Tab-separated table of C-alpha atoms in Angstrom:
chain	number	residue	atom	x	y	z
A	1	UNK	CA	112.010	-6.188	13.680
A	2	UNK	CA	108.424	-6.480	12.606
A	3	UNK	CA	107.443	-8.830	9.883
A	4	UNK	CA	104.018	-8.524	8.206
A	5	UNK	CA	103.646	-11.292	5.762
A	6	UNK	CA	100.902	-10.574	3.204
A	7	UNK	CA	100.229	-14.259	2.498
A	8	UNK	CA	101.475	-17.784	2.848
A	9	UNK	CA	104.461	-17.369	0.416
A	10	UNK	CA	105.700	-14.412	2.516
A	11	UNK	CA	105.107	-16.215	5.756
A	12	UNK	CA	107.145	-19.195	4.661
A	13	UNK	CA	110.121	-16.839	3.943
A	14	UNK	CA	110.053	-14.990	7.279
A	15	UNK	CA	113.435	-15.441	9.253
A	16	UNK	CA	113.218	-14.289	12.846
A	17	UNK	CA	115.759	-12.709	15.125
A	18	UNK	CA	115.713	-12.357	18.775
A	19	UNK	CA	112.719	-10.059	19.873
A	20	UNK	CA	111.155	-9.948	16.537
A	21	UNK	CA	107.358	-9.816	15.991
A	22	UNK	CA	105.476	-11.414	13.285
A	23	UNK	CA	102.022	-10.029	12.530
A	24	UNK	CA	99.453	-11.935	10.402
A	25	UNK	CA	96.752	-10.041	8.528
A	26	UNK	CA	93.258	-10.176	10.102
A	27	UNK	CA	90.783	-12.100	8.089
A	28	UNK	CA	93.478	-13.846	5.978
A	29	UNK	CA	94.149	-17.536	5.742
A	30	UNK	CA	97.719	-18.850	5.903
A	31	UNK	CA	98.553	-22.393	5.098
A	32	UNK	CA	99.854	-24.526	8.030
A	33	UNK	CA	102.560	-25.643	5.853
A	34	UNK	CA	103.888	-22.155	5.367
A	35	UNK	CA	104.676	-21.632	9.065
A	36	UNK	CA	108.517	-21.944	9.465
A	37	UNK	CA	109.507	-24.490	12.108
A	38	UNK	CA	112.336	-21.946	13.011
A	39	UNK	CA	110.015	-19.285	13.749
A	40	UNK	CA	110.456	-19.357	17.494
A	41	UNK	CA	114.005	-20.522	17.510
A	42	UNK	CA	115.132	-17.199	18.697
A	43	UNK	CA	114.071	-15.918	21.952
A	44	UNK	CA	111.347	-13.287	22.415
A	45	UNK	CA	109.467	-13.763	19.180
A	46	UNK	CA	105.725	-12.836	19.139
A	47	UNK	CA	103.239	-14.069	16.638
A	48	UNK	CA	99.989	-12.062	16.528
A	49	UNK	CA	97.573	-10.040	14.412
A	50	UNK	CA	97.773	-7.009	12.350
A	51	UNK	CA	94.800	-4.862	12.216
A	52	UNK	CA	91.226	-5.440	13.609
A	53	UNK	CA	88.364	-7.510	12.744
A	54	UNK	CA	88.535	-11.333	12.268
A	55	UNK	CA	91.463	-13.025	13.337
A	56	UNK	CA	94.108	-14.379	10.936
A	57	UNK	CA	93.683	-18.167	10.236
A	58	UNK	CA	96.432	-20.872	10.101
A	59	UNK	CA	94.749	-23.735	8.180
A	60	UNK	CA	95.701	-27.325	7.133
A	61	UNK	CA	92.485	-27.640	4.998
A	62	UNK	CA	92.174	-28.692	1.516
A	63	UNK	CA	88.927	-28.323	-0.272
A	64	UNK	CA	87.841	-31.729	-2.014
A	65	UNK	CA	85.461	-31.319	-4.807
A	66	UNK	CA	86.261	-34.367	-6.919
A	67	UNK	CA	84.218	-37.534	-5.813
A	68	UNK	CA	83.442	-40.985	-7.213
A	69	UNK	CA	80.118	-42.496	-6.022
A	70	UNK	CA	80.475	-46.029	-4.658
A	71	UNK	CA	76.887	-47.105	-5.167
A	72	UNK	CA	76.996	-50.555	-3.227
A	73	UNK	CA	78.214	-48.893	-0.061
A	74	UNK	CA	76.358	-45.531	-0.596
A	75	UNK	CA	79.423	-43.410	0.152
A	76	UNK	CA	81.627	-41.061	-1.945
A	77	UNK	CA	85.346	-41.807	-2.472
A	78	UNK	CA	88.134	-39.237	-3.158
A	79	UNK	CA	91.107	-39.778	-5.227
A	80	UNK	CA	94.172	-40.831	-3.072
A	81	UNK	CA	95.759	-38.328	-1.022
A	82	UNK	CA	99.598	-37.642	-1.264
A	83	UNK	CA	100.306	-39.337	2.154
A	84	UNK	CA	98.426	-41.426	4.532
A	85	UNK	CA	98.097	-38.665	7.054
A	86	UNK	CA	94.672	-37.172	7.070
A	87	UNK	CA	92.782	-35.544	10.000
A	88	UNK	CA	89.353	-34.217	10.372
A	89	UNK	CA	86.933	-33.524	7.459
A	90	UNK	CA	84.192	-30.831	7.660
A	91	UNK	CA	81.215	-30.633	5.544
A	92	UNK	CA	79.867	-27.077	5.092
A	93	UNK	CA	82.108	-25.913	8.062
A	94	UNK	CA	80.874	-28.663	10.466
A	95	UNK	CA	83.106	-31.560	11.426
A	96	UNK	CA	81.981	-34.923	9.948
A	97	UNK	CA	81.497	-37.810	12.428
A	98	UNK	CA	84.607	-39.830	12.498
A	99	UNK	CA	84.507	-43.710	11.964
A	100	UNK	CA	87.718	-45.728	12.225
A	101	UNK	CA	88.808	-47.763	9.229
A	102	UNK	CA	87.869	-51.472	9.726
A	103	UNK	CA	89.152	-53.926	7.163
A	104	UNK	CA	87.466	-52.729	4.034
A	105	UNK	CA	84.930	-50.117	2.833
A	106	UNK	CA	81.846	-52.417	3.125
A	107	UNK	CA	82.563	-53.273	6.834
A	108	UNK	CA	83.402	-49.698	7.624
A	109	UNK	CA	80.557	-48.134	5.675
A	110	UNK	CA	78.104	-50.172	7.766
A	111	UNK	CA	78.927	-47.854	10.752
A	112	UNK	CA	78.850	-44.635	8.863
A	113	UNK	CA	75.721	-42.492	9.367
A	114	UNK	CA	74.092	-39.562	7.569
A	115	UNK	CA	72.044	-36.792	9.031
A	116	UNK	CA	73.276	-34.133	11.426
A	117	UNK	CA	73.590	-33.120	14.947
A	118	UNK	CA	74.492	-29.538	14.779
A	119	UNK	CA	76.888	-27.778	15.698
A	120	UNK	CA	78.617	-31.145	16.602
A	121	UNK	CA	78.701	-33.194	13.446
A	122	UNK	CA	77.420	-33.592	10.090
A	123	UNK	CA	77.301	-36.800	7.899
A	124	UNK	CA	80.359	-39.170	8.604
A	125	UNK	CA	83.806	-39.962	7.288
A	126	UNK	CA	86.487	-42.653	7.171
A	127	UNK	CA	89.943	-42.919	5.774
A	128	UNK	CA	91.854	-45.909	4.476
A	129	UNK	CA	95.404	-45.417	5.346
A	130	UNK	CA	96.648	-47.964	2.931
A	131	UNK	CA	95.192	-46.729	-0.218
A	132	UNK	CA	94.962	-43.110	1.155
A	133	UNK	CA	91.413	-42.694	0.016
A	134	UNK	CA	88.915	-40.739	1.894
A	135	UNK	CA	85.177	-41.814	1.948
A	136	UNK	CA	82.209	-39.619	3.022
A	137	UNK	CA	78.604	-40.142	3.586
A	138	UNK	CA	76.958	-36.722	3.197
A	139	UNK	CA	74.314	-35.474	5.846
A	140	UNK	CA	71.983	-35.241	2.894
A	141	UNK	CA	71.847	-35.379	-0.820
A	142	UNK	CA	74.978	-35.580	-3.138
A	143	UNK	CA	78.397	-35.000	-2.349
A	144	UNK	CA	78.471	-32.328	-4.844
A	145	UNK	CA	75.824	-30.193	-2.934
A	146	UNK	CA	78.220	-29.622	-0.046
A	147	UNK	CA	81.695	-28.124	0.538
A	148	UNK	CA	84.237	-30.598	2.104
A	149	UNK	CA	87.610	-29.569	3.684
A	150	UNK	CA	90.107	-32.216	4.728
A	151	UNK	CA	92.907	-31.492	6.966
A	152	UNK	CA	95.433	-32.910	4.706
A	153	UNK	CA	97.939	-30.157	3.798
A	154	UNK	CA	101.255	-31.933	2.479
A	155	UNK	CA	104.321	-31.610	4.536
A	156	UNK	CA	102.668	-30.700	7.918
A	157	UNK	CA	100.666	-32.518	10.559
A	158	UNK	CA	100.655	-29.865	13.295
A	159	UNK	CA	99.872	-26.152	12.953
A	160	UNK	CA	102.671	-24.347	14.926
A	161	UNK	CA	105.787	-26.762	15.985
A	162	UNK	CA	108.791	-25.491	17.643
A	163	UNK	CA	111.372	-27.671	19.490
A	164	UNK	CA	114.257	-25.268	19.609
A	165	UNK	CA	115.599	-24.251	22.982
A	166	UNK	CA	114.346	-20.443	23.532
A	167	UNK	CA	112.513	-18.233	25.968
A	168	UNK	CA	109.639	-15.686	26.129
A	169	UNK	CA	107.695	-16.750	22.931
A	170	UNK	CA	104.268	-15.228	22.650
A	171	UNK	CA	101.315	-16.458	20.417
A	172	UNK	CA	98.099	-14.453	20.612
A	173	UNK	CA	94.918	-13.400	18.681
A	174	UNK	CA	95.149	-15.996	16.003
A	175	UNK	CA	92.931	-18.963	14.907
A	176	UNK	CA	94.235	-22.484	13.976
A	177	UNK	CA	91.824	-24.732	11.915
A	178	UNK	CA	91.382	-27.856	10.267
A	179	UNK	CA	94.941	-29.256	11.548
A	180	UNK	CA	95.541	-32.981	11.142
A	181	UNK	CA	97.460	-33.520	14.372
A	182	UNK	CA	98.023	-30.807	17.111
A	183	UNK	CA	97.333	-27.239	16.725
A	184	UNK	CA	100.379	-25.971	18.657
A	185	UNK	CA	103.177	-28.309	19.753
A	186	UNK	CA	106.104	-26.905	21.624
A	187	UNK	CA	109.268	-28.146	23.447
A	188	UNK	CA	112.321	-26.690	25.280
A	189	UNK	CA	110.835	-23.304	25.927
A	190	UNK	CA	111.048	-21.119	29.088
A	191	UNK	CA	108.234	-18.911	29.940
A	192	UNK	CA	106.074	-19.234	26.756
A	193	UNK	CA	102.622	-17.589	26.636
A	194	UNK	CA	99.803	-18.703	24.549
A	195	UNK	CA	96.675	-16.251	24.959
A	196	UNK	CA	93.456	-15.548	23.175
A	197	UNK	CA	93.960	-18.406	20.567
A	198	UNK	CA	91.296	-20.350	18.832
A	199	UNK	CA	91.694	-24.036	17.982
A	200	UNK	CA	89.026	-25.384	15.857
A	201	UNK	CA	88.728	-28.855	14.168
A	202	UNK	CA	92.025	-30.294	15.315
A	203	UNK	CA	93.197	-33.933	14.876
A	204	UNK	CA	91.653	-37.112	13.439
A	205	UNK	CA	92.478	-40.144	11.428
A	206	UNK	CA	96.022	-41.236	11.377
A	207	UNK	CA	97.914	-44.221	9.931
A	208	UNK	CA	97.031	-47.709	11.093
A	209	UNK	CA	95.242	-47.597	14.468
A	210	UNK	CA	96.678	-44.427	15.738
A	211	UNK	CA	94.263	-41.413	16.323
A	212	UNK	CA	95.344	-38.377	17.965
A	213	UNK	CA	95.005	-34.447	18.039
A	214	UNK	CA	95.518	-32.005	20.872
A	215	UNK	CA	94.607	-28.197	20.569
A	216	UNK	CA	97.779	-27.163	22.437
A	217	UNK	CA	100.482	-29.579	23.614
A	218	UNK	CA	103.269	-28.467	26.110
A	219	UNK	CA	105.989	-31.086	25.978
A	220	UNK	CA	109.492	-31.834	27.144
A	221	UNK	CA	111.639	-29.000	28.513
A	222	UNK	CA	108.566	-26.536	28.804
A	223	UNK	CA	108.839	-24.478	32.165
A	224	UNK	CA	106.806	-21.647	33.184
A	225	UNK	CA	104.115	-21.866	30.525
A	226	UNK	CA	100.895	-19.988	30.410
A	227	UNK	CA	97.855	-20.730	28.419
A	228	UNK	CA	95.385	-17.993	28.940
A	229	UNK	CA	91.733	-17.411	27.613
A	230	UNK	CA	92.009	-19.984	24.688
A	231	UNK	CA	89.090	-21.670	23.006
A	232	UNK	CA	89.525	-25.202	21.673
A	233	UNK	CA	86.400	-26.716	19.963
A	234	UNK	CA	85.913	-29.876	17.898
A	235	UNK	CA	89.032	-31.525	19.085
A	236	UNK	CA	89.766	-35.166	18.380
A	237	UNK	CA	91.758	-35.777	21.610
A	238	UNK	CA	92.454	-33.228	24.311
A	239	UNK	CA	91.818	-29.535	24.342
A	240	UNK	CA	95.009	-28.653	26.182
A	241	UNK	CA	97.888	-30.904	27.474
A	242	UNK	CA	101.134	-30.869	29.428
A	243	UNK	CA	102.440	-34.217	28.273
A	244	UNK	CA	105.652	-36.251	28.201
A	245	UNK	CA	106.452	-39.289	26.285
A	246	UNK	CA	110.176	-39.328	25.785
A	247	UNK	CA	112.302	-42.277	25.364
A	248	UNK	CA	114.731	-41.110	27.992
A	249	UNK	CA	114.038	-39.279	31.332
A	250	UNK	CA	112.375	-36.001	30.942
A	251	UNK	CA	110.837	-33.232	33.138
A	252	UNK	CA	108.410	-30.582	32.451
A	253	UNK	CA	106.548	-28.177	34.945
A	254	UNK	CA	105.389	-24.857	36.402
A	255	UNK	CA	102.448	-24.677	33.750
A	256	UNK	CA	99.571	-22.242	34.380
A	257	UNK	CA	96.005	-22.561	32.491
A	258	UNK	CA	93.581	-19.754	33.202
A	259	UNK	CA	89.949	-19.192	31.819
A	260	UNK	CA	90.100	-21.688	28.984
A	261	UNK	CA	87.094	-23.170	27.238
A	262	UNK	CA	86.893	-26.634	25.462
A	263	UNK	CA	83.888	-27.686	23.520
A	264	UNK	CA	83.239	-30.954	21.870
A	265	UNK	CA	86.242	-33.079	22.435
A	266	UNK	CA	87.026	-36.838	22.398
A	267	UNK	CA	89.268	-37.396	25.338
A	268	UNK	CA	90.058	-34.760	27.970
A	269	UNK	CA	89.587	-31.081	28.387
A	270	UNK	CA	92.935	-30.567	30.092
A	271	UNK	CA	95.097	-33.472	30.181
A	272	UNK	CA	98.232	-33.702	32.410
A	273	UNK	CA	100.084	-36.974	31.582
A	274	UNK	CA	103.108	-39.006	31.200
A	275	UNK	CA	103.095	-41.842	28.656
A	276	UNK	CA	106.619	-43.545	29.065
A	277	UNK	CA	109.099	-44.546	31.672
A	278	UNK	CA	111.062	-42.103	33.961
A	279	UNK	CA	109.044	-38.884	33.225
A	280	UNK	CA	108.212	-36.122	35.651
A	281	UNK	CA	105.419	-33.614	35.236
A	282	UNK	CA	104.986	-31.257	38.180
A	283	UNK	CA	103.452	-28.158	39.489
A	284	UNK	CA	100.541	-27.507	37.090
A	285	UNK	CA	97.778	-25.127	38.058
A	286	UNK	CA	94.253	-24.794	36.354
A	287	UNK	CA	92.408	-21.810	37.307
A	288	UNK	CA	89.021	-21.697	35.532
A	289	UNK	CA	87.923	-24.016	32.884
A	290	UNK	CA	84.618	-24.605	31.022
A	291	UNK	CA	84.398	-28.026	29.552
A	292	UNK	CA	81.470	-28.908	27.316
A	293	UNK	CA	80.632	-32.255	25.799
A	294	UNK	CA	83.232	-35.001	26.255
A	295	UNK	CA	81.886	-37.258	23.520
A	296	UNK	CA	78.047	-37.291	23.856
A	297	UNK	CA	77.800	-35.155	20.608
A	298	UNK	CA	81.515	-34.602	19.519
A	299	UNK	CA	82.490	-35.919	16.129
A	300	UNK	CA	85.428	-37.943	17.902
A	301	UNK	CA	82.940	-39.817	20.158
A	302	UNK	CA	83.350	-40.570	23.838
A	303	UNK	CA	86.772	-42.227	24.702
A	304	UNK	CA	86.338	-42.221	28.602
A	305	UNK	CA	87.974	-39.021	29.282
A	306	UNK	CA	87.278	-36.015	31.844
A	307	UNK	CA	87.272	-32.400	32.161
A	308	UNK	CA	90.757	-32.568	33.986
A	309	UNK	CA	92.817	-35.784	33.979
A	310	UNK	CA	96.157	-36.440	35.730
A	311	UNK	CA	97.501	-39.891	34.484
A	312	UNK	CA	100.628	-41.753	34.063
A	313	UNK	CA	100.844	-44.917	31.714
A	314	UNK	CA	104.271	-45.960	33.237
A	315	UNK	CA	103.677	-47.494	36.458
A	316	UNK	CA	106.359	-47.281	39.024
A	317	UNK	CA	108.585	-44.952	37.259
A	318	UNK	CA	106.760	-41.812	36.137
A	319	UNK	CA	104.524	-39.464	37.795
A	320	UNK	CA	102.414	-36.269	37.694
A	321	UNK	CA	102.719	-34.434	40.955
A	322	UNK	CA	101.227	-31.182	42.385
A	323	UNK	CA	98.688	-30.592	39.907
A	324	UNK	CA	95.537	-28.737	40.942
A	325	UNK	CA	92.394	-27.546	39.316
A	326	UNK	CA	89.761	-25.031	40.529
A	327	UNK	CA	86.770	-23.457	39.312
A	328	UNK	CA	86.069	-26.065	36.622
A	329	UNK	CA	82.548	-26.336	35.150
A	330	UNK	CA	81.655	-29.297	32.983
A	331	UNK	CA	78.715	-30.084	31.051
A	332	UNK	CA	77.777	-33.390	29.260
A	333	UNK	CA	81.009	-34.922	30.762
A	334	UNK	CA	81.935	-38.479	31.212
A	335	UNK	CA	83.595	-37.311	34.440
A	336	UNK	CA	84.848	-34.113	36.020
A	337	UNK	CA	88.319	-35.219	37.242
A	338	UNK	CA	90.305	-38.447	36.698
A	339	UNK	CA	93.346	-39.295	38.892
A	340	UNK	CA	94.748	-42.319	36.999
A	341	UNK	CA	98.057	-44.024	38.105
A	342	UNK	CA	99.601	-40.478	38.374
A	343	UNK	CA	101.797	-41.407	41.420
A	344	UNK	CA	101.715	-37.925	42.946
A	345	UNK	CA	99.535	-35.570	44.899
A	346	UNK	CA	96.816	-33.912	42.576
A	347	UNK	CA	93.377	-32.761	43.025
A	348	UNK	CA	90.377	-30.572	42.196
A	349	UNK	CA	88.266	-28.195	44.189
A	350	UNK	CA	85.327	-25.704	43.818
A	351	UNK	CA	84.181	-27.315	40.715
A	352	UNK	CA	80.945	-28.960	39.364
A	353	UNK	CA	79.334	-30.872	36.603
A	354	UNK	CA	75.936	-30.394	35.390
A	355	UNK	CA	73.685	-32.452	33.326
A	356	UNK	CA	72.773	-36.111	33.503
A	357	UNK	CA	75.697	-37.837	31.904
A	358	UNK	CA	78.690	-38.385	34.251
A	359	UNK	CA	80.449	-40.323	36.746
A	360	UNK	CA	82.273	-39.289	40.095
A	361	UNK	CA	85.751	-38.428	40.320
A	362	UNK	CA	88.055	-41.466	40.240
A	363	UNK	CA	91.441	-42.574	41.264
A	364	UNK	CA	93.750	-45.379	40.462
A	365	UNK	CA	97.108	-45.876	42.262
A	366	UNK	CA	100.570	-46.082	40.306
A	367	UNK	CA	102.175	-49.241	41.819
A	368	UNK	CA	104.964	-48.524	44.229
A	369	UNK	CA	104.495	-44.727	43.743
A	370	UNK	CA	102.096	-43.323	46.427
A	371	UNK	CA	99.178	-41.431	45.204
A	372	UNK	CA	96.772	-38.781	46.692
A	373	UNK	CA	93.791	-37.155	44.959
A	374	UNK	CA	92.220	-34.217	46.929
A	375	UNK	CA	88.713	-33.476	46.197
A	376	UNK	CA	87.171	-30.323	47.965
A	377	UNK	CA	83.724	-28.771	47.240
A	378	UNK	CA	83.305	-30.903	44.045
A	379	UNK	CA	79.689	-31.500	42.783
A	380	UNK	CA	79.583	-34.118	40.117
A	381	UNK	CA	76.314	-35.363	38.471
């Protein structure tokens, strides 16, 4: 069956069966809160585009035009948001520089800048998760002279989420924008394919000290995944991830990334990681990656990432093994490759970094788990 929802209300009402296709209208924006979490519960479901022209957009953005001027701190304050979950904010379509909340507005405002560094950032923003108030410092002039969009749609934090066990899902030819957490987050899938997808302005400020947001995250139970010809730009955390952080032992693997592009990101271009104990991530292949600006100009800032990172934060019990990248080109990178405590055999070849900002590939062993990082024909700056 083919579903062709005309707007967000019709998309929210879609109920899929095995083998169904959902086609969104080119050039139309759908609210991220209208994407059913059951969309990919059946196997063989395709989400794509109907017609030609501009891609359909799934957006978590809300326009904010009501501001109160805080003269002592030279910032503008919003009315309280419904929840303490708020991601990135754009000014006239450009991400605002993110400043983490620090005690009070006076202290935080001291770190907020105006001006622009196009296309990377314009003005600056911060968010108080206790009062749920957004503060902006415009790039120029008054707040009323600009259009501000905050990724703050109620009831959703990620754009597309599916945790049901199913197979052969396909997402293609769509754009996800202004999402407060992850663009696409999937679990428990066999042979999912994500191709020709844009992920723009993803992630940002979260409650307390937690800040996150990946373009695409493949998590527990994902086998045989393919991520092909996708663009992730202006991402708070990592462009693409194969990541495990379960409370019990978990496995994922056999992931393939080909000809993807990441521009302006805060952490990693492609992150292959395990965050908790007794996790295994294995057999990941990266074939072709353009990674541009890991923090020099991005709105998220530099957080010590790399174009490709293989890491474990659970010494002695978790590992990333047999993860290899080739044909990686990095520009304005902190480093091209980082093998941090992954406890397996990983590496990079036929890759290079250009420019003046960078460090050589690094490795850091994972306690009792032996580790090897293989570098062949790698030219770093």
